[in-house]
mmCIF file with all atom_site columns, C-alpha atoms in Angstrom:
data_model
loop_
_atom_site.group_PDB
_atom_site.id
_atom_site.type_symbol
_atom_site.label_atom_id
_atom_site.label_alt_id
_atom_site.label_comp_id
_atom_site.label_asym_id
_atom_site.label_entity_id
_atom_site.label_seq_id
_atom_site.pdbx_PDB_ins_code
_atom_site.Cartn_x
_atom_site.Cartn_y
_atom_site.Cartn_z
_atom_site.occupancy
_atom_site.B_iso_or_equiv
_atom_site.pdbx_formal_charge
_atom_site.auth_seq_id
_atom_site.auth_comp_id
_atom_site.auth_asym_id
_atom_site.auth_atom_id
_atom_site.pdbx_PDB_model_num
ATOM 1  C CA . UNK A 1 1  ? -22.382 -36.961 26.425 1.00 92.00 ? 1  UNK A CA 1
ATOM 2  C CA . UNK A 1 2  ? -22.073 -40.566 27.479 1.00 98.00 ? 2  UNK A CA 1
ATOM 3  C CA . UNK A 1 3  ? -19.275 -43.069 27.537 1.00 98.00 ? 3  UNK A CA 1
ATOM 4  C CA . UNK A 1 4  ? -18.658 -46.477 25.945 1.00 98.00 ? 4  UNK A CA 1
ATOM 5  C CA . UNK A 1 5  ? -16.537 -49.483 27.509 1.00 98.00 ? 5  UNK A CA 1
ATOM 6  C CA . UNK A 1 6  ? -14.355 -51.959 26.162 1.00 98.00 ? 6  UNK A CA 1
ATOM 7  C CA . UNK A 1 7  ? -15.964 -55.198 26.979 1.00 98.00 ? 7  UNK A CA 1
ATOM 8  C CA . UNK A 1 8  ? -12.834 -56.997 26.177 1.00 98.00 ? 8  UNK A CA 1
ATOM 9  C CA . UNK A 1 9  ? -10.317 -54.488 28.623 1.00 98.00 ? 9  UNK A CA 1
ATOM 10 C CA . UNK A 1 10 ? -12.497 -51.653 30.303 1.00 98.00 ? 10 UNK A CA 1
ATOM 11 C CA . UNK A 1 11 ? -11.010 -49.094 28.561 1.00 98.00 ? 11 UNK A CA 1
ATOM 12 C CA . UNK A 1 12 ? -13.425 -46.302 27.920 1.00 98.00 ? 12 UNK A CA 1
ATOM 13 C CA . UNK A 1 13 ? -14.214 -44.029 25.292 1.00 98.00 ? 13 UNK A CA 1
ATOM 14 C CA . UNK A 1 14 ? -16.037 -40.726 26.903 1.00 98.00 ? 14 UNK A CA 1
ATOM 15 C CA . UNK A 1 15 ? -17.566 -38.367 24.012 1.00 98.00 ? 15 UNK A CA 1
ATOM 16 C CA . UNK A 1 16 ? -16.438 -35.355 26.118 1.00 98.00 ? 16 UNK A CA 1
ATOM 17 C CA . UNK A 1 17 ? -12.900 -35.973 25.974 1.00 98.00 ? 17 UNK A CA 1
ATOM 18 C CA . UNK A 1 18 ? -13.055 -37.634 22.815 1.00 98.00 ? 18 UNK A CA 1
ATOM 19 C CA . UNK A 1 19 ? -9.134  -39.475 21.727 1.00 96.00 ? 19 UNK A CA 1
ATOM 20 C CA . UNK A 1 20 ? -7.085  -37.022 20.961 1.00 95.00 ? 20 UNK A CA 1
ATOM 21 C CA . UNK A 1 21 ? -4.110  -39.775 20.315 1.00 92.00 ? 21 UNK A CA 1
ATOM 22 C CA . UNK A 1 22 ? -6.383  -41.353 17.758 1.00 91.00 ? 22 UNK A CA 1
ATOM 23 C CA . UNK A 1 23 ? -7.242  -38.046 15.820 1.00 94.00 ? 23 UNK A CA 1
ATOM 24 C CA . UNK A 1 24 ? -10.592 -38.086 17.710 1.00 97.00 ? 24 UNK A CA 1
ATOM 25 C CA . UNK A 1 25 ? -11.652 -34.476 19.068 1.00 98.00 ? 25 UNK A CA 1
ATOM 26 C CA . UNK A 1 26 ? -13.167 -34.251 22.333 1.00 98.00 ? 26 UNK A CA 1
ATOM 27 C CA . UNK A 1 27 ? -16.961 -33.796 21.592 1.00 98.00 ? 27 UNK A CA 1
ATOM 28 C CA . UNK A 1 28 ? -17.175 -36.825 19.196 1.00 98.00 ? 28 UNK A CA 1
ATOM 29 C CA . UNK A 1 29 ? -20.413 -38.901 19.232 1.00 98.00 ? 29 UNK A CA 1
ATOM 30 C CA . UNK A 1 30 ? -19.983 -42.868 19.340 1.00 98.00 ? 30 UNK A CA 1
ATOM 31 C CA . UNK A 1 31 ? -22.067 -43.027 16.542 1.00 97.00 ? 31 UNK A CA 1
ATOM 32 C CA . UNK A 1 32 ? -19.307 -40.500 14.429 1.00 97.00 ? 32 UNK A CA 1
ATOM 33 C CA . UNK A 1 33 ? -15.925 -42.432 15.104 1.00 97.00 ? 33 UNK A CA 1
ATOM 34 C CA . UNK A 1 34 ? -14.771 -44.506 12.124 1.00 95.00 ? 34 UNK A CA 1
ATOM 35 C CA . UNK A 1 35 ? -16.550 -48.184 11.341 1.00 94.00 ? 35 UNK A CA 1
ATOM 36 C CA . UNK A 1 36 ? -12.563 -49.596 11.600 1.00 96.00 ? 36 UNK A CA 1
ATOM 37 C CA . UNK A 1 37 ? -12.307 -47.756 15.269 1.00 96.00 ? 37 UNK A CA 1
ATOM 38 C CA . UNK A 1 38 ? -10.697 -50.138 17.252 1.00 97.00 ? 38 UNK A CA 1
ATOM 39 C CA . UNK A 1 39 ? -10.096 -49.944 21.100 1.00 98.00 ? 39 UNK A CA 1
ATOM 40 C CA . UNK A 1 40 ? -6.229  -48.191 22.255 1.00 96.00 ? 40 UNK A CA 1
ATOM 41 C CA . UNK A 1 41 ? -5.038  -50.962 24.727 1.00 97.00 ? 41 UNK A CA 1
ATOM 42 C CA . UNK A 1 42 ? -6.647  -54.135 23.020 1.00 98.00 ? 42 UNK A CA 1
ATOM 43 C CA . UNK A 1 43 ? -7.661  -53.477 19.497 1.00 98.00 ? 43 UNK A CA 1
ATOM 44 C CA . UNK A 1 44 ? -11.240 -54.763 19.932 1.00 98.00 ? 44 UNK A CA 1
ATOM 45 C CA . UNK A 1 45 ? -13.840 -53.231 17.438 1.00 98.00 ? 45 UNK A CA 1
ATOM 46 C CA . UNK A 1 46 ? -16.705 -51.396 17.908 1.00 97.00 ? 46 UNK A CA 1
ATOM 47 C CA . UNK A 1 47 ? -19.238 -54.039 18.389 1.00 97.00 ? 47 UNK A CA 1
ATOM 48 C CA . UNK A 1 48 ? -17.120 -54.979 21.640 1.00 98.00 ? 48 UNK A CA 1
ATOM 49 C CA . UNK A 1 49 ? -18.019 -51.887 23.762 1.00 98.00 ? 49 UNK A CA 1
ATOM 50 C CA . UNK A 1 50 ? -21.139 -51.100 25.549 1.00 98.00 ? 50 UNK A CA 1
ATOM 51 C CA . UNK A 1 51 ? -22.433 -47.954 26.477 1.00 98.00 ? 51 UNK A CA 1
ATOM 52 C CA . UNK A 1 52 ? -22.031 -46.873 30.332 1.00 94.00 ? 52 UNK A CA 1
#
């Protein structure tokens, strides 16, 4: 499982724990979240986060 980081705030998005407030269960892939996902704290998109 890896993790993905907000490039904008440093939140981060780890596929084990998935986002549970977001309606995203722990075990998610990146690649399976929504195109419209957007980051909890700042709103950035997708194509602002990097993989860890």
């Amino acid at each position: 499982m890896s993790k993905y980081v907000c490039d904008v705030c440093g939140w981060v998005y780890d596929e084990a724990e998935g986002c549970p407030e977001e309606g995203i269960a722990p075990g998610t892939p990146w690649e399976n979240l929504p195109e419209d996902f957007a980051c909890p704290l700042c709103g950035a998109g997708k194509e602002d986060f990097s993989q860890e």
